[in-house]
PDB file of C-alpha atoms in Angstrom:
ATOM      1  CA  MET A 107      24.198  -6.832  18.706  1.00 38.00           C
ATOM      2  CA  ALA A 108      23.807  -5.308  21.947  1.00 40.00           C
ATOM      3  CA  PHE A 109      20.064  -4.191  23.204  1.00 37.00           C
ATOM      4  CA  ASN A 110      19.586  -0.718  23.056  1.00 50.00           C
ATOM      5  CA  VAL A 111      17.262   0.334  25.325  1.00 53.00           C
ATOM      6  CA  LYS A 112      16.708   3.821  23.745  1.00 56.00           C
ATOM      7  CA  THR A 113      16.087   2.770  20.038  1.00 58.00           C
ATOM      8  CA  PHE A 114      13.581   0.042  21.491  1.00 55.00           C
ATOM      9  CA  TYR A 115      11.651   2.631  23.057  1.00 68.00           C
ATOM     10  CA  THR A 116      11.424   4.275  20.382  1.00 67.00           C
ATOM     11  CA  ARG A 117      10.597   2.038  17.865  1.00 67.00           C
ATOM     12  CA  ALA A 118       7.769   0.885  20.275  1.00 72.00           C
ATOM     13  CA  SER A 119       6.174   4.029  21.115  1.00 77.00           C
ATOM     14  CA  THR A 120       6.553   4.846  17.454  1.00 78.00           C
ATOM     15  CA  ALA A 121       4.760   1.600  16.483  1.00 78.00           C
ATOM     16  CA  LEU A 122       2.088   2.217  18.834  1.00 87.00           C
ATOM     17  CA  ILE A 123       1.329   5.735  17.958  1.00 87.00           C
ATOM     18  CA  PHE A 124       1.147   3.965  14.110  1.00 86.00           C
ATOM     19  CA  VAL A 125      -1.176   1.324  14.894  1.00 88.00           C
ATOM     20  CA  ALA A 126      -3.348   3.857  16.981  1.00 92.00           C
ATOM     21  CA  LEU A 127      -3.466   6.669  13.905  1.00 92.00           C
ATOM     22  CA  LEU A 128      -3.926   4.367  11.737  1.00 92.00           C
ATOM     23  CA  LEU A 129      -6.890   1.810  13.127  1.00 93.00           C
ATOM     24  CA  GLY A 130      -8.515   4.845  14.874  1.00 94.00           C
ATOM     25  CA  CYS A 131      -8.681   6.571  11.522  1.00 93.00           C
ATOM     26  CA  VAL A 132      -9.997   3.664   9.757  1.00 94.00           C
ATOM     27  CA  TRP A 133     -12.505   2.306  12.189  1.00 93.00           C
ATOM     28  CA  TYR A 134     -13.728   6.097  13.148  1.00 91.00           C
ATOM     29  CA  SER A 135     -15.916   7.610   9.973  1.00 90.00           C
ATOM     30  CA  TYR A 136     -15.153   7.622   6.451  1.00 88.00           C
ATOM     31  CA  LEU A 137     -14.286  10.820   6.561  1.00 89.00           C
ATOM     32  CA  SER A 138     -11.591  10.283   8.748  1.00 93.00           C
ATOM     33  CA  PHE A 139     -10.265   7.484   6.219  1.00 94.00           C
ATOM     34  CA  ILE A 140     -10.281   9.500   3.354  1.00 92.00           C
ATOM     35  CA  ILE A 141      -8.797  12.317   5.562  1.00 93.00           C
ATOM     36  CA  PHE A 142      -5.717   9.476   6.614  1.00 95.00           C
ATOM     37  CA  PHE A 143      -5.356   8.168   3.608  1.00 94.00           C
ATOM     38  CA  ILE A 144      -5.451  11.123   0.902  1.00 94.00           C
ATOM     39  CA  VAL A 145      -2.088  12.271   3.322  1.00 94.00           C
ATOM     40  CA  VAL A 146      -0.396   8.907   2.843  1.00 95.00           C
ATOM     41  CA  GLY A 147      -0.877   8.716  -0.278  1.00 95.00           C
ATOM     42  CA  PHE A 148       1.100  12.135  -0.851  1.00 96.00           C
ATOM     43  CA  ILE A 149       3.353  11.403   1.352  1.00 94.00           C
ATOM     44  CA  GLY A 150       4.069   8.066  -0.054  1.00 94.00           C
ATOM     45  CA  LEU A 151       4.227   9.861  -3.627  1.00 96.00           C
ATOM     46  CA  ASN A 152       6.942  12.074  -2.248  1.00 94.00           C
ATOM     47  CA  GLU A 153       9.389   9.554  -0.713  1.00 94.00           C
ATOM     48  CA  PHE A 154       8.652   7.133  -4.326  1.00 94.00           C
ATOM     49  CA  PHE A 155       9.483  10.915  -5.954  1.00 94.00           C
ATOM     50  CA  LYS A 156      12.990  11.494  -4.059  1.00 93.00           C
ATOM     51  CA  LEU A 157      13.993   7.693  -4.697  1.00 92.00           C
ATOM     52  CA  SER A 158      13.830   8.126  -8.837  1.00 92.00           C
ATOM     53  CA  GLU A 159      15.622  11.411  -7.796  1.00 91.00           C
ATOM     54  CA  ASN A 160      18.197   9.177  -7.069  1.00 91.00           C
ATOM     55  CA  LEU A 161      18.140   7.209  -9.677  1.00 88.00           C
ATOM     56  CA  ASN A 162      18.382  10.497 -12.406  1.00 87.00           C
ATOM     57  CA  ALA A 163      14.602  11.145 -12.562  1.00 89.00           C
ATOM     58  CA  LYS A 164      12.944  14.189 -12.187  1.00 89.00           C
ATOM     59  CA  PRO A 165       9.591  13.017 -11.834  1.00 91.00           C
ATOM     60  CA  HIS A 166       6.452  15.218 -12.607  1.00 91.00           C
ATOM     61  CA  LYS A 167       5.797  15.827  -8.814  1.00 93.00           C
ATOM     62  CA  ILE A 168       3.232  18.779  -8.883  1.00 94.00           C
ATOM     63  CA  THR A 169       0.765  17.226 -11.729  1.00 92.00           C
ATOM     64  CA  ALA A 170       1.319  13.786 -10.082  1.00 93.00           C
ATOM     65  CA  TYR A 171      -0.293  15.098  -7.040  1.00 95.00           C
ATOM     66  CA  MET A 172      -2.762  17.420  -8.909  1.00 93.00           C
ATOM     67  CA  PHE A 173      -4.462  13.983 -10.110  1.00 90.00           C
ATOM     68  CA  TYR A 174      -4.232  12.017  -7.161  1.00 92.00           C
ATOM     69  CA  PHE A 175      -6.013  14.682  -5.507  1.00 91.00           C
ATOM     70  CA  LEU A 176      -8.757  14.795  -8.463  1.00 87.00           C
ATOM     71  CA  LEU A 177      -8.850  11.141  -8.568  1.00 86.00           C
ATOM     72  CA  MET A 178      -9.449  10.505  -4.590  1.00 87.00           C
ATOM     73  CA  VAL A 179     -11.958  13.345  -4.797  1.00 83.00           C
ATOM     74  CA  SER A 180     -14.217  12.351  -7.695  1.00 79.00           C
ATOM     75  CA  VAL A 181     -14.104   8.673  -7.102  1.00 76.00           C
ATOM     76  CA  THR A 182     -15.066   9.383  -3.842  1.00 75.00           C
ATOM     77  CA  TRP A 183     -18.386  11.193  -3.661  1.00 70.00           C
ATOM     78  CA  ALA A 184     -19.183   9.766  -7.166  1.00 63.00           C
ATOM     79  CA  ASN A 185     -21.587   7.078  -8.049  1.00 55.00           C
ATOM     80  CA  ASN A 186     -19.741   5.213 -10.140  1.00 56.00           C
ATOM     81  CA  LEU A 187     -16.589   4.514  -9.609  1.00 56.00           C
ATOM     82  CA  LEU A 188     -15.270   3.479 -14.049  1.00 57.00           C
ATOM     83  CA  ILE A 189     -16.231   6.295 -15.845  1.00 61.00           C
ATOM     84  CA  GLU A 190     -14.863   9.006 -13.444  1.00 60.00           C
ATOM     85  CA  PHE A 191     -11.412   6.547 -13.012  1.00 64.00           C
ATOM     86  CA  PHE A 192     -11.001   6.135 -16.184  1.00 68.00           C
ATOM     87  CA  MET A 193     -11.642   9.448 -17.933  1.00 68.00           C
ATOM     88  CA  LEU A 194      -8.409  10.668 -14.914  1.00 69.00           C
ATOM     89  CA  ILE A 195      -5.981   8.049 -15.469  1.00 74.00           C
ATOM     90  CA  LEU A 196      -6.385   7.721 -19.123  1.00 75.00           C
ATOM     91  CA  ILE A 197      -5.564  11.058 -19.327  1.00 81.00           C
ATOM     92  CA  PHE A 198      -2.698  10.791 -17.385  1.00 80.00           C
ATOM     93  CA  PRO A 199      -0.073   9.512 -19.032  1.00 80.00           C
ATOM     94  CA  PHE A 200      -0.580  12.296 -22.199  1.00 81.00           C
ATOM     95  CA  VAL A 201      -0.387  14.705 -19.911  1.00 84.00           C
ATOM     96  CA  LEU A 202       2.878  14.238 -18.772  1.00 82.00           C
ATOM     97  CA  LEU A 203       4.018  13.764 -22.220  1.00 79.00           C
ATOM     98  CA  ILE A 204       3.046  16.947 -23.073  1.00 82.00           C
ATOM     99  CA  ILE A 205       4.925  18.500 -20.308  1.00 82.00           C
ATOM    100  CA  GLU A 206       8.190  16.655 -21.369  1.00 78.00           C
ATOM    101  CA  LEU A 207       7.411  18.335 -24.979  1.00 75.00           C
ATOM    102  CA  PHE A 208       7.862  21.359 -24.101  1.00 76.00           C
ATOM    103  CA  LYS A 209      10.971  21.179 -21.561  1.00 72.00           C
ATOM    104  CA  LYS A 210      14.481  21.509 -22.685  1.00 62.00           C
ATOM    105  CA  GLU A 211      15.484  18.507 -22.306  1.00 62.00           C
ATOM    106  CA  SER A 212      13.354  15.667 -22.975  1.00 60.00           C
ATOM    107  CA  ALA A 213      13.438  12.363 -20.795  1.00 73.00           C
ATOM    108  CA  LEU A 214      11.093   9.230 -20.882  1.00 80.00           C
ATOM    109  CA  ILE A 215      12.175   8.401 -17.317  1.00 86.00           C
ATOM    110  CA  ASN A 216      10.707  11.229 -15.741  1.00 88.00           C
ATOM    111  CA  THR A 217       7.411   9.947 -17.554  1.00 89.00           C
ATOM    112  CA  THR A 218       8.200   6.475 -16.854  1.00 89.00           C
ATOM    113  CA  PHE A 219       9.154   7.145 -12.558  1.00 91.00           C
ATOM    114  CA  THR A 220       5.891   9.194 -12.574  1.00 93.00           C
ATOM    115  CA  LEU A 221       3.230   6.848 -13.242  1.00 92.00           C
ATOM    116  CA  LEU A 222       5.300   4.044 -11.366  1.00 91.00           C
ATOM    117  CA  GLY A 223       5.226   6.403  -8.335  1.00 92.00           C
ATOM    118  CA  PHE A 224       0.939   6.863  -9.402  1.00 93.00           C
ATOM    119  CA  MET A 225       0.560   3.048  -9.832  1.00 92.00           C
ATOM    120  CA  TYR A 226       2.491   2.462  -7.137  1.00 93.00           C
ATOM    121  CA  VAL A 227       0.579   4.772  -4.083  1.00 94.00           C
ATOM    122  CA  ALA A 228      -1.779   6.560  -5.539  1.00 93.00           C
ATOM    123  CA  ILE A 229      -4.104   3.773  -7.118  1.00 92.00           C
ATOM    124  CA  PRO A 230      -4.118   1.376  -4.075  1.00 93.00           C
ATOM    125  CA  CYS A 231      -5.401   4.426  -2.095  1.00 94.00           C
ATOM    126  CA  VAL A 232      -7.828   5.679  -4.317  1.00 90.00           C
ATOM    127  CA  LEU A 233      -8.953   1.695  -4.415  1.00 91.00           C
ATOM    128  CA  LEU A 234      -8.783   1.585  -0.416  1.00 93.00           C
ATOM    129  CA  THR A 235     -11.732   4.003  -0.673  1.00 89.00           C
ATOM    130  CA  LYS A 236     -13.731   2.423  -2.499  1.00 86.00           C
ATOM    131  CA  ILE A 237     -13.558  -1.124  -0.903  1.00 90.00           C
ATOM    132  CA  VAL A 238     -15.034   0.833   2.165  1.00 89.00           C
ATOM    133  CA  GLN A 239     -18.190   1.517   0.539  1.00 80.00           C
ATOM    134  CA  GLN A 240     -21.035  -0.061   0.211  1.00 62.00           C
ATOM    135  CA  GLY A 241     -21.046  -1.429  -3.899  1.00 51.00           C
ATOM    136  CA  TYR A 242     -20.814   1.124  -6.050  1.00 45.00           C
ATOM    137  CA  GLU A 243     -23.027   3.768  -3.880  1.00 48.00           C
ATOM    138  CA  ALA A 244     -21.254   6.272  -1.693  1.00 47.00           C
ATOM    139  CA  GLY A 245     -22.796   7.405   1.419  1.00 55.00           C
ATOM    140  CA  GLY A 246     -22.066   3.686   2.990  1.00 73.00           C
ATOM    141  CA  TYR A 247     -18.888   3.022   5.458  1.00 83.00           C
ATOM    142  CA  PHE A 248     -18.149  -0.548   5.745  1.00 87.00           C
ATOM    143  CA  PRO A 249     -13.986  -0.512   7.283  1.00 93.00           C
ATOM    144  CA  GLN A 250     -14.162  -4.567   7.371  1.00 94.00           C
ATOM    145  CA  LYS A 251     -12.458  -5.327   4.427  1.00 95.00           C
ATOM    146  CA  VAL A 252      -9.538  -3.041   4.449  1.00 96.00           C
ATOM    147  CA  LEU A 253      -9.289  -3.905   8.387  1.00 96.00           C
ATOM    148  CA  GLY A 254      -8.721  -7.732   7.893  1.00 96.00           C
ATOM    149  CA  MET A 255      -6.324  -6.720   4.892  1.00 96.00           C
ATOM    150  CA  ILE A 256      -4.330  -4.773   7.525  1.00 95.00           C
ATOM    151  CA  PHE A 257      -4.471  -7.843  10.079  1.00 95.00           C
ATOM    152  CA  PHE A 258      -3.467  -9.710   7.523  1.00 96.00           C
ATOM    153  CA  VAL A 259      -0.550  -7.810   6.101  1.00 95.00           C
ATOM    154  CA  TRP A 260       1.218  -7.785   9.924  1.00 93.00           C
ATOM    155  CA  ILE A 261       0.349 -10.887  10.603  1.00 93.00           C
ATOM    156  CA  ASN A 262       1.682 -12.156   7.342  1.00 92.00           C
ATOM    157  CA  ASP A 263       4.892  -9.967   8.559  1.00 88.00           C
ATOM    158  CA  THR A 264       5.469 -10.935  12.529  1.00 88.00           C
ATOM    159  CA  GLY A 265       4.636 -14.992  11.447  1.00 88.00           C
ATOM    160  CA  ALA A 266       7.896 -14.624   8.397  1.00 87.00           C
ATOM    161  CA  TYR A 267       9.440 -12.252  11.527  1.00 83.00           C
ATOM    162  CA  PHE A 268       9.503 -15.451  13.965  1.00 85.00           C
ATOM    163  CA  VAL A 269       9.037 -18.476  11.715  1.00 85.00           C
ATOM    164  CA  GLY A 270      11.932 -17.612   9.469  1.00 82.00           C
ATOM    165  CA  SER A 271      13.948 -16.699  12.652  1.00 80.00           C
ATOM    166  CA  PHE A 272      13.915 -20.077  14.282  1.00 81.00           C
ATOM    167  CA  PHE A 273      13.286 -21.846  10.855  1.00 82.00           C
ATOM    168  CA  GLY A 274      14.220 -20.327   8.392  1.00 71.00           C
ATOM    169  CA  LYS A 275      17.171 -21.920   5.860  1.00 80.00           C
ATOM    170  CA  HIS A 276      16.436 -21.161   1.660  1.00 80.00           C
ATOM    171  CA  LYS A 277      17.149 -17.847   1.315  1.00 84.00           C
ATOM    172  CA  LEU A 278      14.003 -16.622  -0.746  1.00 79.00           C
ATOM    173  CA  TYR A 279      15.594 -13.475  -2.841  1.00 77.00           C
ATOM    174  CA  GLU A 280      19.093 -12.889  -0.998  1.00 72.00           C
ATOM    175  CA  LYS A 281      20.154 -10.076  -3.521  1.00 77.00           C
ATOM    176  CA  ILE A 282      16.993  -7.983  -2.722  1.00 79.00           C
ATOM    177  CA  SER A 283      16.433  -9.032   0.451  1.00 76.00           C
ATOM    178  CA  PRO A 284      18.856 -11.261   2.543  1.00 76.00           C
ATOM    179  CA  ASN A 285      16.931 -11.953   5.882  1.00 80.00           C
ATOM    180  CA  LYS A 286      13.523 -13.358   3.523  1.00 84.00           C
ATOM    181  CA  THR A 287      13.280 -17.392   3.907  1.00 85.00           C
ATOM    182  CA  TRP A 288      11.058 -19.455   2.202  1.00 87.00           C
ATOM    183  CA  GLU A 289      10.268 -20.830   5.392  1.00 87.00           C
ATOM    184  CA  GLY A 290       9.169 -17.497   6.992  1.00 88.00           C
ATOM    185  CA  THR A 291       7.331 -17.097   3.595  1.00 90.00           C
ATOM    186  CA  ILE A 292       4.990 -20.278   3.973  1.00 92.00           C
ATOM    187  CA  GLY A 293       4.870 -19.990   7.589  1.00 91.00           C
ATOM    188  CA  GLY A 294       3.117 -16.126   7.209  1.00 91.00           C
ATOM    189  CA  ILE A 295       1.257 -17.263   4.727  1.00 94.00           C
ATOM    190  CA  ALA A 296      -0.163 -20.220   6.785  1.00 94.00           C
ATOM    191  CA  LEU A 297      -0.589 -17.641   9.901  1.00 95.00           C
ATOM    192  CA  CYS A 298      -2.811 -15.243   7.714  1.00 95.00           C
ATOM    193  CA  ILE A 299      -4.777 -18.453   6.654  1.00 96.00           C
ATOM    194  CA  ALA A 300      -5.251 -19.614  10.092  1.00 95.00           C
ATOM    195  CA  LEU A 301      -6.233 -16.044  10.979  1.00 95.00           C
ATOM    196  CA  SER A 302      -8.987 -15.059   8.542  1.00 95.00           C
ATOM    197  CA  PHE A 303     -11.177 -18.066  10.525  1.00 96.00           C
ATOM    198  CA  VAL A 304     -10.890 -15.261  13.670  1.00 96.00           C
ATOM    199  CA  VAL A 305     -11.297 -12.659  11.093  1.00 95.00           C
ATOM    200  CA  ALA A 306     -14.146 -14.200   9.512  1.00 95.00           C
ATOM    201  CA  MET A 307     -15.796 -14.565  13.666  1.00 95.00           C
ATOM    202  CA  ILE A 308     -14.899 -10.653  14.260  1.00 94.00           C
ATOM    203  CA  PHE A 309     -16.239  -9.599  10.701  1.00 94.00           C
ATOM    204  CA  PRO A 310     -18.973 -12.160   9.533  1.00 93.00           C
ATOM    205  CA  GLN A 311     -19.769  -9.197   6.244  1.00 88.00           C
ATOM    206  CA  LEU A 312     -17.789 -11.816   4.659  1.00 93.00           C
ATOM    207  CA  ALA A 313     -18.272 -15.811   4.063  1.00 95.00           C
ATOM    208  CA  ILE A 314     -15.125 -17.562   5.641  1.00 96.00           C
ATOM    209  CA  ILE A 315     -13.925 -18.712   2.201  1.00 96.00           C
ATOM    210  CA  HIS A 316     -13.304 -15.326   0.591  1.00 97.00           C
ATOM    211  CA  TRP A 317     -11.366 -14.443   3.766  1.00 97.00           C
ATOM    212  CA  ILE A 318      -9.415 -17.292   3.248  1.00 97.00           C
ATOM    213  CA  VAL A 319      -8.438 -16.293  -0.522  1.00 97.00           C
ATOM    214  CA  ILE A 320      -8.309 -12.311   0.904  1.00 97.00           C
ATOM    215  CA  SER A 321      -5.887 -13.758   3.193  1.00 97.00           C
ATOM    216  CA  ILE A 322      -4.186 -15.347   0.972  1.00 96.00           C
ATOM    217  CA  ILE A 323      -3.737 -12.796  -1.653  1.00 97.00           C
ATOM    218  CA  VAL A 324      -2.904 -10.641   1.196  1.00 97.00           C
ATOM    219  CA  ALA A 325       0.142 -12.306   2.070  1.00 95.00           C
ATOM    220  CA  VAL A 326       1.533 -13.747  -1.254  1.00 95.00           C
ATOM    221  CA  PHE A 327       1.331 -10.096  -3.138  1.00 94.00           C
ATOM    222  CA  GLY A 328       2.020  -8.285   0.574  1.00 93.00           C
ATOM    223  CA  ASN A 329       4.977 -10.474   0.535  1.00 91.00           C
ATOM    224  CA  LEU A 330       5.989  -9.371  -3.434  1.00 91.00           C
ATOM    225  CA  GLY A 331       4.938  -5.883  -2.657  1.00 90.00           C
ATOM    226  CA  ASP A 332       7.952  -5.725   0.252  1.00 89.00           C
ATOM    227  CA  LEU A 333      10.850  -7.421  -2.351  1.00 90.00           C
ATOM    228  CA  VAL A 334       9.566  -4.798  -4.762  1.00 89.00           C
ATOM    229  CA  GLU A 335       9.813  -1.710  -2.453  1.00 90.00           C
ATOM    230  CA  SER A 336      13.670  -3.181  -1.111  1.00 87.00           C
ATOM    231  CA  MET A 337      14.224  -3.434  -4.966  1.00 89.00           C
ATOM    232  CA  LEU A 338      13.467   0.285  -5.665  1.00 89.00           C
ATOM    233  CA  LYS A 339      15.324   1.202  -1.946  1.00 89.00           C
ATOM    234  CA  ARG A 340      18.737  -1.251  -3.145  1.00 88.00           C
ATOM    235  CA  MET A 341      18.556   0.948  -6.745  1.00 87.00           C
ATOM    236  CA  ALA A 342      18.381   4.574  -4.941  1.00 87.00           C
ATOM    237  CA  GLY A 343      21.195   3.320  -2.232  1.00 86.00           C
ATOM    238  CA  VAL A 344      19.133   3.671   0.432  1.00 85.00           C
ATOM    239  CA  LYS A 345      18.129   2.015   3.653  1.00 83.00           C
ATOM    240  CA  ASP A 346      14.746   3.845   4.321  1.00 77.00           C
ATOM    241  CA  SER A 347      12.363   5.333   1.857  1.00 81.00           C
ATOM    242  CA  GLY A 348      11.556   7.902   4.879  1.00 71.00           C
ATOM    243  CA  THR A 349      11.683   9.609   8.614  1.00 72.00           C
ATOM    244  CA  LEU A 350       8.277  10.006   9.437  1.00 72.00           C
ATOM    245  CA  MET A 351       8.611   6.673  11.592  1.00 69.00           C
ATOM    246  CA  PRO A 352      11.537   6.917  13.542  1.00 61.00           C
ATOM    247  CA  GLY A 353      12.868   3.459  14.154  1.00 60.00           C
ATOM    248  CA  HIS A 354      10.289   2.207  11.136  1.00 62.00           C
ATOM    249  CA  GLY A 355      10.850   4.270   8.257  1.00 76.00           C
ATOM    250  CA  GLY A 356       8.594   6.074   5.670  1.00 85.00           C
ATOM    251  CA  VAL A 357       5.439   5.473   4.705  1.00 89.00           C
ATOM    252  CA  LEU A 358       6.376   3.146   1.653  1.00 90.00           C
ATOM    253  CA  ASP A 359       8.179   1.219   4.518  1.00 88.00           C
ATOM    254  CA  ARG A 360       4.695   0.694   6.590  1.00 89.00           C
ATOM    255  CA  PHE A 361       2.340   0.626   3.387  1.00 93.00           C
ATOM    256  CA  ASP A 362       4.574  -1.465   0.704  1.00 91.00           C
ATOM    257  CA  SER A 363       2.720  -4.937   1.509  1.00 93.00           C
ATOM    258  CA  LEU A 364      -1.152  -3.222   1.867  1.00 95.00           C
ATOM    259  CA  PHE A 365      -0.120  -0.676  -1.790  1.00 95.00           C
ATOM    260  CA  PHE A 366       1.153  -4.242  -3.241  1.00 94.00           C
ATOM    261  CA  SER A 367      -1.979  -6.195  -2.094  1.00 95.00           C
ATOM    262  CA  THR A 368      -4.941  -3.910  -2.595  1.00 95.00           C
ATOM    263  CA  PRO A 369      -5.404  -3.836  -6.764  1.00 93.00           C
ATOM    264  CA  PHE A 370      -5.430  -7.457  -6.472  1.00 94.00           C
ATOM    265  CA  VAL A 371      -8.061  -7.870  -3.899  1.00 96.00           C
ATOM    266  CA  PHE A 372      -9.963  -5.093  -5.574  1.00 92.00           C
ATOM    267  CA  CYS A 373     -10.123  -7.314  -8.523  1.00 91.00           C
ATOM    268  CA  TYR A 374     -10.999 -10.339  -6.180  1.00 95.00           C
ATOM    269  CA  LEU A 375     -14.076  -8.330  -4.727  1.00 93.00           C
ATOM    270  CA  VAL A 376     -15.473  -6.666  -7.883  1.00 88.00           C
ATOM    271  CA  LEU A 377     -14.901 -10.238  -9.786  1.00 92.00           C
ATOM    272  CA  MET A 378     -16.784 -12.068  -6.734  1.00 92.00           C
ATOM    273  CA  GLY A 379     -19.540  -9.679  -7.057  1.00 88.00           C
ATOM    274  CA  LEU A 380     -18.528  -7.929  -3.496  1.00 87.00           C
ATOM    275  CA  LEU A 381     -18.231  -4.388  -4.097  1.00 77.00           C
TER     276      LEU A 381
END
């Protein structure tokens, strides 16, 4: 395919703006971080619900947006994540079922896709806001863990692309993502592990062994998240989840790996007593 200067310029410009905005908001302050991911969460939910509408579902958008905002606000300034988090999560499915009860045509698929979108987009955004806090107490802001995760996502994608381009022969999951190879996947994971030593020097808040484990979690589950999003787009019959970023798709296209790996990183940090 011939090189297109205009396309390259569009993709490069979009990428630079995206990287500057993301890193700037994450590094600047807790407030800028919260605002950024509240916006990302709302846009991501909207994209997911549009995909589900292509599958003949009618998700409860307003209810999901409302619960997402309440959850984000409550766990952001609360002293204890578990109480507020589980209270809202516990009642959310029941609210959706009550709504379905009073609709003319009740469909379980509507509730299912609403819950899936909430778990896929909203929950990771909320967990990220807790990862950057010091323990469960609001007030402290330590973005290093999330910055490390973001770096791992990027190096995994970059490494997988270049290693797969030069050495890829064995398809990872051709039916879902025909361009992904086992060689590229392994290369991305290996580069993430290598980068973990650099991240440990830049952000010594965590020991090197923890950065290594986190790099592996992000690489493995990030790849799975990318495959899941590809599966959803194929089912919905679309190329990109949205058009927010010209040349790069939507929020789900850019954050699928981070969203999917965040719950697993969060669980690891909690189990290791690092949150």
